[in-house]
PDB file of C-alpha atoms in Angstrom:
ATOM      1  CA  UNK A   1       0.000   0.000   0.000  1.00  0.00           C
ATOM      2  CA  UNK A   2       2.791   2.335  -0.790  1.00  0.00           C
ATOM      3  CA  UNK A   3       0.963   5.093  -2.519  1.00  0.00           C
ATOM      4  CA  UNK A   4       3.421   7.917  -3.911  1.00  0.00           C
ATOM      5  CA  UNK A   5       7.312   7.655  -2.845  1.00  0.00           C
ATOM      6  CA  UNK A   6       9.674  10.642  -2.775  1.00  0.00           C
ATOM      7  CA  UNK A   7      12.786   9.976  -2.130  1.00  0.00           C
ATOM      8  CA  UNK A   8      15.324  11.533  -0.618  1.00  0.00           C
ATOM      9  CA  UNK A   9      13.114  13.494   2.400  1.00  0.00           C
ATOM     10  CA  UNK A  10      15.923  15.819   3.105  1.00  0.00           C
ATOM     11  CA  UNK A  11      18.752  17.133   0.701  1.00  0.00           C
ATOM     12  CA  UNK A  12      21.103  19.986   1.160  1.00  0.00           C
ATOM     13  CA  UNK A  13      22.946  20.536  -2.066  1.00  0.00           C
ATOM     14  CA  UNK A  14      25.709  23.718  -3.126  1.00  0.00           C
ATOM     15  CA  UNK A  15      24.815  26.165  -5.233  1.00  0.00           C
ATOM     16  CA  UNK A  16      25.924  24.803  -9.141  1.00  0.00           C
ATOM     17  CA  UNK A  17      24.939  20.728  -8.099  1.00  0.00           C
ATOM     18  CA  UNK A  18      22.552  19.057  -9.760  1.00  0.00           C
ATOM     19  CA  UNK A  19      20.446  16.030  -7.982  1.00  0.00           C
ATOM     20  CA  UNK A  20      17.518  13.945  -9.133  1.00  0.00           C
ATOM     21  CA  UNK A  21      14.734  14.196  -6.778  1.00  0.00           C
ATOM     22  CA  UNK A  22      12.441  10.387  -7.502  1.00  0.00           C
ATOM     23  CA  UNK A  23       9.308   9.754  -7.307  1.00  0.00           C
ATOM     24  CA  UNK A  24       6.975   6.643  -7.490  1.00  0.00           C
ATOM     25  CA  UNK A  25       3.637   5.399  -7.805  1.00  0.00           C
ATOM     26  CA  UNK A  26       2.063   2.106  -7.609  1.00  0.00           C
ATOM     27  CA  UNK A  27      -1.349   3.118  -8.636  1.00  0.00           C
ATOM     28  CA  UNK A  28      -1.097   2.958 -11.957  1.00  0.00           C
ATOM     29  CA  UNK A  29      -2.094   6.736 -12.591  1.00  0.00           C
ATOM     30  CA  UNK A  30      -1.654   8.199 -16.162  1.00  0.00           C
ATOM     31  CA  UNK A  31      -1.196  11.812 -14.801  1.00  0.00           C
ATOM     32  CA  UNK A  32       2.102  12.259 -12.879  1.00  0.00           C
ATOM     33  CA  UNK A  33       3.108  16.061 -11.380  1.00  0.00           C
ATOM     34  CA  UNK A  34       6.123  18.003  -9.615  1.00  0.00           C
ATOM     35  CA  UNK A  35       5.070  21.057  -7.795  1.00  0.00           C
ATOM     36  CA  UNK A  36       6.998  23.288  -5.109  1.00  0.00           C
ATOM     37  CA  UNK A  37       5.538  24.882  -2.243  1.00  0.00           C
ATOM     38  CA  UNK A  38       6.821  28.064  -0.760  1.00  0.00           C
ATOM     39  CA  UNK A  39       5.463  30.268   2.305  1.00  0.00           C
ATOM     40  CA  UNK A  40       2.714  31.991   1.440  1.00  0.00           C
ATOM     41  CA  UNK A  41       2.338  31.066  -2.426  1.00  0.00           C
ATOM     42  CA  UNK A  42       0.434  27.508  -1.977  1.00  0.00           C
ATOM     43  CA  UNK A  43       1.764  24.777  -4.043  1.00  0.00           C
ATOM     44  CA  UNK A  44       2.657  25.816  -7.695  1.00  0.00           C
ATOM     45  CA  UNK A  45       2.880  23.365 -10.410  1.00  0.00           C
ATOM     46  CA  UNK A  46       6.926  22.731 -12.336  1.00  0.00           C
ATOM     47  CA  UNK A  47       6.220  20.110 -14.666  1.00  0.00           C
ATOM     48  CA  UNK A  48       3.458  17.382 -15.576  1.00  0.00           C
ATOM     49  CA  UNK A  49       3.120  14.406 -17.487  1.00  0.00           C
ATOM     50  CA  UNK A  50       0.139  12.896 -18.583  1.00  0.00           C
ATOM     51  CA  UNK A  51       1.518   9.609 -19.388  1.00  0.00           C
ATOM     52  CA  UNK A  52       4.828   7.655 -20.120  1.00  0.00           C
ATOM     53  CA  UNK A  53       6.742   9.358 -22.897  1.00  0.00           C
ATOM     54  CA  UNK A  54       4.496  12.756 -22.369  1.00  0.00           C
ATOM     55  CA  UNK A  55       6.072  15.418 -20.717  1.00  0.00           C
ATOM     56  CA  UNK A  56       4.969  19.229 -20.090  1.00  0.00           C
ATOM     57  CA  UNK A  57       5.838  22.681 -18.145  1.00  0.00           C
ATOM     58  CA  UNK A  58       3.917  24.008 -15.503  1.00  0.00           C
ATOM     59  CA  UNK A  59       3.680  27.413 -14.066  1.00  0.00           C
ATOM     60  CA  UNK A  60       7.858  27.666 -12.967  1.00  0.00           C
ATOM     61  CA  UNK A  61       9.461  25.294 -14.886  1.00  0.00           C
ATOM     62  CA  UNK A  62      13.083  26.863 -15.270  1.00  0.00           C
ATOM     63  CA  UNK A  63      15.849  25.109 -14.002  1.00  0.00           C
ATOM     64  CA  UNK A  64      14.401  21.508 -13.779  1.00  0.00           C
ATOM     65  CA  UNK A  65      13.821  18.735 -16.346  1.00  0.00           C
ATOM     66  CA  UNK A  66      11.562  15.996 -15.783  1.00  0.00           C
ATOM     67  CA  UNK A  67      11.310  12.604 -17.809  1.00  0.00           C
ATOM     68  CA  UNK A  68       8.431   9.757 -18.061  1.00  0.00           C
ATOM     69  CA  UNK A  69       9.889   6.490 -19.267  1.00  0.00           C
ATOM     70  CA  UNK A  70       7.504   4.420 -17.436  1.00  0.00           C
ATOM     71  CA  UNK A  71       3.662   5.195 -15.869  1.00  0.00           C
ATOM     72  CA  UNK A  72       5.366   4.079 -12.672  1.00  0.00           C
ATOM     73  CA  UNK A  73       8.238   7.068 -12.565  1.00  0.00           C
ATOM     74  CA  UNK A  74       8.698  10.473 -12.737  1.00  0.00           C
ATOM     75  CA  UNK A  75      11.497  11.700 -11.658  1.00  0.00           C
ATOM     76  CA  UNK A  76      12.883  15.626 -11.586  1.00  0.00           C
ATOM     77  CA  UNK A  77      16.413  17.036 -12.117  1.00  0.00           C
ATOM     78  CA  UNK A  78      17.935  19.805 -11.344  1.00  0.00           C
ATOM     79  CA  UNK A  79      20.132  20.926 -13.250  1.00  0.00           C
ATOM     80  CA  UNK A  80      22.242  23.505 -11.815  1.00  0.00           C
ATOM     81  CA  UNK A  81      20.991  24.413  -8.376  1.00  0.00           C
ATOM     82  CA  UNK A  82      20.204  27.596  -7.487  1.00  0.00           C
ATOM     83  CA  UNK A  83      19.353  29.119  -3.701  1.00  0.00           C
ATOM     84  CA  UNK A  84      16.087  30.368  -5.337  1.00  0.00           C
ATOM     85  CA  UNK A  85      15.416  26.585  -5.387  1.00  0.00           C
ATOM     86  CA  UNK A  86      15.210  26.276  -1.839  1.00  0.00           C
ATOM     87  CA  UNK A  87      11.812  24.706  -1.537  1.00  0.00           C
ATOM     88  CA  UNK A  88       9.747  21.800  -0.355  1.00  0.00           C
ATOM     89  CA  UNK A  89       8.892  19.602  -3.338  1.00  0.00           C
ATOM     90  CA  UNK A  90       5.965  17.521  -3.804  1.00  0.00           C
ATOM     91  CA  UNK A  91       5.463  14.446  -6.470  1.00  0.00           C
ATOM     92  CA  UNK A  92       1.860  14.154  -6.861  1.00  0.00           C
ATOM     93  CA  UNK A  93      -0.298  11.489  -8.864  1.00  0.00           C
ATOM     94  CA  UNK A  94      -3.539  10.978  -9.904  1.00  0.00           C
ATOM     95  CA  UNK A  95      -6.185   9.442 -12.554  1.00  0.00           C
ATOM     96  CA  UNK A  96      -7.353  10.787 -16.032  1.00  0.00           C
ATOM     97  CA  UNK A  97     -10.382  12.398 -14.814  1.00  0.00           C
ATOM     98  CA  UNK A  98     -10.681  16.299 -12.999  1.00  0.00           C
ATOM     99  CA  UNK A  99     -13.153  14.496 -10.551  1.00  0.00           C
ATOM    100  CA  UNK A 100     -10.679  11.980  -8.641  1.00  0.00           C
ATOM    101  CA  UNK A 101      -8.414  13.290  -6.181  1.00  0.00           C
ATOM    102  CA  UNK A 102      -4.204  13.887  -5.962  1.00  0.00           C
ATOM    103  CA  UNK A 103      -2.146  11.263  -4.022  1.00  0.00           C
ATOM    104  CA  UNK A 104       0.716  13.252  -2.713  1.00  0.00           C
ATOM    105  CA  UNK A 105       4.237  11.712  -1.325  1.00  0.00           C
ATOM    106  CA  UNK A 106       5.938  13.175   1.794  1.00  0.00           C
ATOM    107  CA  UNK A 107       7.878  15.891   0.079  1.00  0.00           C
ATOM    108  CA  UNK A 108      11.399  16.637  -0.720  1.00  0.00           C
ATOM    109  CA  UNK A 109      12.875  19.927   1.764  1.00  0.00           C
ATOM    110  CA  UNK A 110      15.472  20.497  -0.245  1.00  0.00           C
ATOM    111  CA  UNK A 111      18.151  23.841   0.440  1.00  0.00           C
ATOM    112  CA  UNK A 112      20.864  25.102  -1.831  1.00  0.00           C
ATOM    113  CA  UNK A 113      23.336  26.991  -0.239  1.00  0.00           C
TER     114      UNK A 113
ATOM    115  CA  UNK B   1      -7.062  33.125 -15.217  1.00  0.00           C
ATOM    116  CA  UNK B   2      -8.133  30.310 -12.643  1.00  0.00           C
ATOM    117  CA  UNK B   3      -7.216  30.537  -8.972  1.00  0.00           C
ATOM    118  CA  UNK B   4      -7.557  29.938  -5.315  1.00  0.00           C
ATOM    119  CA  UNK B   5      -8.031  32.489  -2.808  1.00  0.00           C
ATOM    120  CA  UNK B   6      -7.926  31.133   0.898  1.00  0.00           C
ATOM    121  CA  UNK B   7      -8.110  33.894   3.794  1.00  0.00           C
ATOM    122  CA  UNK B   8      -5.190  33.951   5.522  1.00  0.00           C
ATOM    123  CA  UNK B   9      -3.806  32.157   8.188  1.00  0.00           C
ATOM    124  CA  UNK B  10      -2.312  31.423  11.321  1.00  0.00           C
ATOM    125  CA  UNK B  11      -5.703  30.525  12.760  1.00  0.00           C
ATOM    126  CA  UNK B  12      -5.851  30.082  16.296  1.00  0.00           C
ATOM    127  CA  UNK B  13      -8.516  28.734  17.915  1.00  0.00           C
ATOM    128  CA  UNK B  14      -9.495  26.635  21.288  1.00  0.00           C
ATOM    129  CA  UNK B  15      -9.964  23.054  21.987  1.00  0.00           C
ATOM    130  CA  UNK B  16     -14.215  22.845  20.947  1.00  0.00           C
ATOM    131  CA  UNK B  17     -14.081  25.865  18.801  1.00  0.00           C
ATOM    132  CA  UNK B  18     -15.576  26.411  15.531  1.00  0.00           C
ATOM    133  CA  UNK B  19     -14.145  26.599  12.466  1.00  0.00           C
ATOM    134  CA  UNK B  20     -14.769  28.602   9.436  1.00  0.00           C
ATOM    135  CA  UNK B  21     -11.887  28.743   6.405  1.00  0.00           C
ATOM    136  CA  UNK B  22     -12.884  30.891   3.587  1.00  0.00           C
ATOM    137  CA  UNK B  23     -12.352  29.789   0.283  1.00  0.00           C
ATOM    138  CA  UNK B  24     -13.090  31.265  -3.155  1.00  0.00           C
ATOM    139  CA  UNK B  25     -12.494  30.548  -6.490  1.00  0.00           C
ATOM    140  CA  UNK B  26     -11.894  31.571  -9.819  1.00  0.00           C
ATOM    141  CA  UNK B  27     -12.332  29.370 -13.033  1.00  0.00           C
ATOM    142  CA  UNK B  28     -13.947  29.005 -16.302  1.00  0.00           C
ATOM    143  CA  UNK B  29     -15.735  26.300 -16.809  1.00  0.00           C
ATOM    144  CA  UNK B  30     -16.822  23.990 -14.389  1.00  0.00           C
ATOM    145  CA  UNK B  31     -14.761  22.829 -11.768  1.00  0.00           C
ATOM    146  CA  UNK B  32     -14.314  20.234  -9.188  1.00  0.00           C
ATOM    147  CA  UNK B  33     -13.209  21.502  -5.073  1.00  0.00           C
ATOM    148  CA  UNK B  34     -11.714  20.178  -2.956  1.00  0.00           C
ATOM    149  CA  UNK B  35     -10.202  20.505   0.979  1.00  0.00           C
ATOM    150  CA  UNK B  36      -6.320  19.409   1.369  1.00  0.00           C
ATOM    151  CA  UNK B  37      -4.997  19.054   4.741  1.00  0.00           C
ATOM    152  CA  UNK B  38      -1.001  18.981   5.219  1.00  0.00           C
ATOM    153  CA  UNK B  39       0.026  18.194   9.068  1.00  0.00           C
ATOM    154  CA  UNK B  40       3.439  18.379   9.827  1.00  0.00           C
ATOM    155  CA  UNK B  41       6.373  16.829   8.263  1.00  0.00           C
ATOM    156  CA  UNK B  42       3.891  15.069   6.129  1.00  0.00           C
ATOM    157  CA  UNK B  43       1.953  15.498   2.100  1.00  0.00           C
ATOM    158  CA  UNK B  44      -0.838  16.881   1.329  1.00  0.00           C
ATOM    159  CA  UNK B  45      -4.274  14.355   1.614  1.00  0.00           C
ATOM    160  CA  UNK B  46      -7.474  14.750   0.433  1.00  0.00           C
ATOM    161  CA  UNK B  47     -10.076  15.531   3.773  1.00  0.00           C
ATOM    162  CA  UNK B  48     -12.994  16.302   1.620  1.00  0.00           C
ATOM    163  CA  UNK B  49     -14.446  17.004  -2.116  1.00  0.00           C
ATOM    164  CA  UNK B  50     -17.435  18.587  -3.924  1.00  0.00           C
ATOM    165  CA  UNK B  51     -17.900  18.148  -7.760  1.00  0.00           C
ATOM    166  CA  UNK B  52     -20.948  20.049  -8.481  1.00  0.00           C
ATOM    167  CA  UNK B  53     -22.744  23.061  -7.744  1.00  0.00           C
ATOM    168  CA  UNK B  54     -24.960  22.474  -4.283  1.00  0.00           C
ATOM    169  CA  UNK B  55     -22.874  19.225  -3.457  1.00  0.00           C
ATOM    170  CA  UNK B  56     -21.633  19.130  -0.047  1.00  0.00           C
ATOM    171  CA  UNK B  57     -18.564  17.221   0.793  1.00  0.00           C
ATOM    172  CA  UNK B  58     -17.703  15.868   4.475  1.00  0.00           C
ATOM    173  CA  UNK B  59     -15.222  13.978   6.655  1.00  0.00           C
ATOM    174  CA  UNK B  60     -13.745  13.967  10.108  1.00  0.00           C
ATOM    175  CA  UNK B  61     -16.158  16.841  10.731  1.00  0.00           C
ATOM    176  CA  UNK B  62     -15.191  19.165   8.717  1.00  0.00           C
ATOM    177  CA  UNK B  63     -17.727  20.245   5.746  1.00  0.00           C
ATOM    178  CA  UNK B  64     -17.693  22.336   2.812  1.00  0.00           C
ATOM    179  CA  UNK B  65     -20.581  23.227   0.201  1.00  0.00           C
ATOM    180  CA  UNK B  66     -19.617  23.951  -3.171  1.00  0.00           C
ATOM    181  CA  UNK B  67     -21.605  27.252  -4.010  1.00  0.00           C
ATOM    182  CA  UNK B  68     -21.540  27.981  -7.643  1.00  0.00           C
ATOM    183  CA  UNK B  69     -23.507  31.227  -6.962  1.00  0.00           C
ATOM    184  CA  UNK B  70     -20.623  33.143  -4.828  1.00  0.00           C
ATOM    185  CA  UNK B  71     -18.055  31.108  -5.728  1.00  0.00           C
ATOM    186  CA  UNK B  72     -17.244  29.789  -2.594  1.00  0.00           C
ATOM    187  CA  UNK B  73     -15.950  26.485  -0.918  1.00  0.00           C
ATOM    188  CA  UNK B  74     -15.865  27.231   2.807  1.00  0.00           C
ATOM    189  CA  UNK B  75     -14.374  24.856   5.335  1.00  0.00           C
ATOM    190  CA  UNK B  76     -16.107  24.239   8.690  1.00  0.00           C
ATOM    191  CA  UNK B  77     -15.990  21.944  11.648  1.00  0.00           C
ATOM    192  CA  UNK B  78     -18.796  22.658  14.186  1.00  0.00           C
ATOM    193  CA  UNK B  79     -15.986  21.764  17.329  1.00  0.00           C
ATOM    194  CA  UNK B  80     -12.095  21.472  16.849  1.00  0.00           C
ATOM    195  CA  UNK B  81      -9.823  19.411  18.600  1.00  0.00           C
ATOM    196  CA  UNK B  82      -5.847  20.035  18.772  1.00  0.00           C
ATOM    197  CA  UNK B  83      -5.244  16.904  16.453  1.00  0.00           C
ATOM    198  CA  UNK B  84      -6.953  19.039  13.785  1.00  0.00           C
ATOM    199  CA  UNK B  85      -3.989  21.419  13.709  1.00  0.00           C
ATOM    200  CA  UNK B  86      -2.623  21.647  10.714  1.00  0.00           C
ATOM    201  CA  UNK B  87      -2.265  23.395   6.950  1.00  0.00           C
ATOM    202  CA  UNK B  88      -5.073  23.778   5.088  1.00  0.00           C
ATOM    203  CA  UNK B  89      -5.343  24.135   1.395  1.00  0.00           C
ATOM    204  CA  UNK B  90      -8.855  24.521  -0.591  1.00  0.00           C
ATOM    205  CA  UNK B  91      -8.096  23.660  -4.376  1.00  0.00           C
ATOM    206  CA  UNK B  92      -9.494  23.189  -7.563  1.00  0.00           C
ATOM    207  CA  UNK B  93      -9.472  20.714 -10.652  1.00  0.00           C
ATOM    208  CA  UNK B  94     -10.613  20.991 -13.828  1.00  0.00           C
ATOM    209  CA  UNK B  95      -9.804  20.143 -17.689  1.00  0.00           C
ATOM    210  CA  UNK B  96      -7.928  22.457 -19.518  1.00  0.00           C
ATOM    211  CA  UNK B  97      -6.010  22.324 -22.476  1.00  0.00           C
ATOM    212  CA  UNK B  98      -5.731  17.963 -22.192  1.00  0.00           C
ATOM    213  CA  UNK B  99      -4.958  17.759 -18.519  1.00  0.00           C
ATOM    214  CA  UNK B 100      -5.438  17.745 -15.285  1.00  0.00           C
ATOM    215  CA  UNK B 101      -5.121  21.209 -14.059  1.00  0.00           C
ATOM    216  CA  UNK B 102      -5.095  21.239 -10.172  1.00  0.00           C
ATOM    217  CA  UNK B 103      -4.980  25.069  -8.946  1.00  0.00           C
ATOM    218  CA  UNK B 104      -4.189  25.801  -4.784  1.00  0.00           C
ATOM    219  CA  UNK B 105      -4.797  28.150  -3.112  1.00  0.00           C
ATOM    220  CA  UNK B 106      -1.900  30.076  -0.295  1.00  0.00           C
ATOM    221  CA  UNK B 107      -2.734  26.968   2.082  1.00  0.00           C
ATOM    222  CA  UNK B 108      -4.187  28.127   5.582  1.00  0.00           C
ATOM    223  CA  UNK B 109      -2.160  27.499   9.154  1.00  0.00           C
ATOM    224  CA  UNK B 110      -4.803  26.421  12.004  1.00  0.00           C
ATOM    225  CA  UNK B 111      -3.372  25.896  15.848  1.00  0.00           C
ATOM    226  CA  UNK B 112      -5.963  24.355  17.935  1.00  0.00           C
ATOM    227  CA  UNK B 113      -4.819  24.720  21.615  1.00  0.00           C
ATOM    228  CA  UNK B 114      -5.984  22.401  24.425  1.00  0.00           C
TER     229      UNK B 114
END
């Protein structure tokens, strides 16, 4: 009954690094999505994917790159950290329909210094 | 464009209060609302959902009514308790340009104390 797995929970990274932040989900879900959340501004949406092989940019999608070679993974990269990255990071899946909820994993507090 | 406007937070409240989160909304077309709650150190779940105008969704105790007429999706529980503290987020979802477009609002702090 694992749901949606983030891995790591915790990364501090320099500024320049890159990392892959991965995500999982055993439900089978065609839509797959990476979103930040910062004080104040909610959670905003990076990048989405609507099914293996289909990728596409969300509201702040500069400075990571996100691949779907399976329904099962989506992971995100970043590639050249920044400390305007500093963030919490959410993978988030769900079905096809608007109707049917988001399954979230546990997040990814991530700081660039 | 669509969005989420949630007043804002920290709400602090007593053990047994009552709740009210405001929550409005701004879309075209017609979409579905929901209630996120985030408690600490943890994801976002679902607590509750509405999908159409007059629904009412519930669970836990808390309760929302989706009104089409002023826009609204308010979040109430008639008596809190301190588990209940938390982040709140009111959001919507609808079906725009081939996908899934889920839309949050600022999220909303609530500390319930004993």
């Amino acid at each position: 009954n694992a749901g949606v797995t983030q891995t790591p929970k915790f990364q501090v990274l320099k500024t320049g690094q890159s990392m892959t932040l991965q995500c999982a989900q055993d439900m089978n879900h065609e839509y797959m999505s990476w979103y930040r959340q910062d004080p104040g501004m909610g959670l905003r949406l990076i990048h989405y994917s609507v099914g293996a092989g289909i990728t596409d940019q969300g509201e702040v999608p500069n400075g990571y790159n996100v691949s779907r070679s399976t329904t099962e993974d989506f992971p995100l990269r970043l590639l050249s950290a920044a400390p305007s990255q500093t963030s919490v990071y959410f993978c988030a899946s769900s079905s096809w329909t608007g109707n049917t909820e988001a399954f979230f994993g546990q997040g990814t507090r991530l700081t660039v210094v | 464009g669509d969005s989420v406007t949630q007043m804002e937070g920290p709400v602090t409240l007593s053990e047994e209060a009552f709740l009210t989160i405001n929550c409005t909304y701004t879309a075209t077309g017609y979409p579905s609302l929901f209630w996120y709650v985030q408690y600490p150190g943890e994801g976002l779940q679902l607590l509750l959902k509405a999908t159409k105008a007059d629904d009412k969704g519930s669970n836990k105790g808390f309760e929302a009514t989706y009104r089409k007429e002023t826009t609204s999706f308010h979040l109430e529980k008639g008596s809190v308790q301190v588990s209940d503290s938390a982040v709140y987020f009111c959001a919507l979802s609808l079906l725009s340009g081939g996908y899934n477009k889920l839309i949050f609002g600022a999220g909303t702090r609530l500390a319930v104390h004993p």
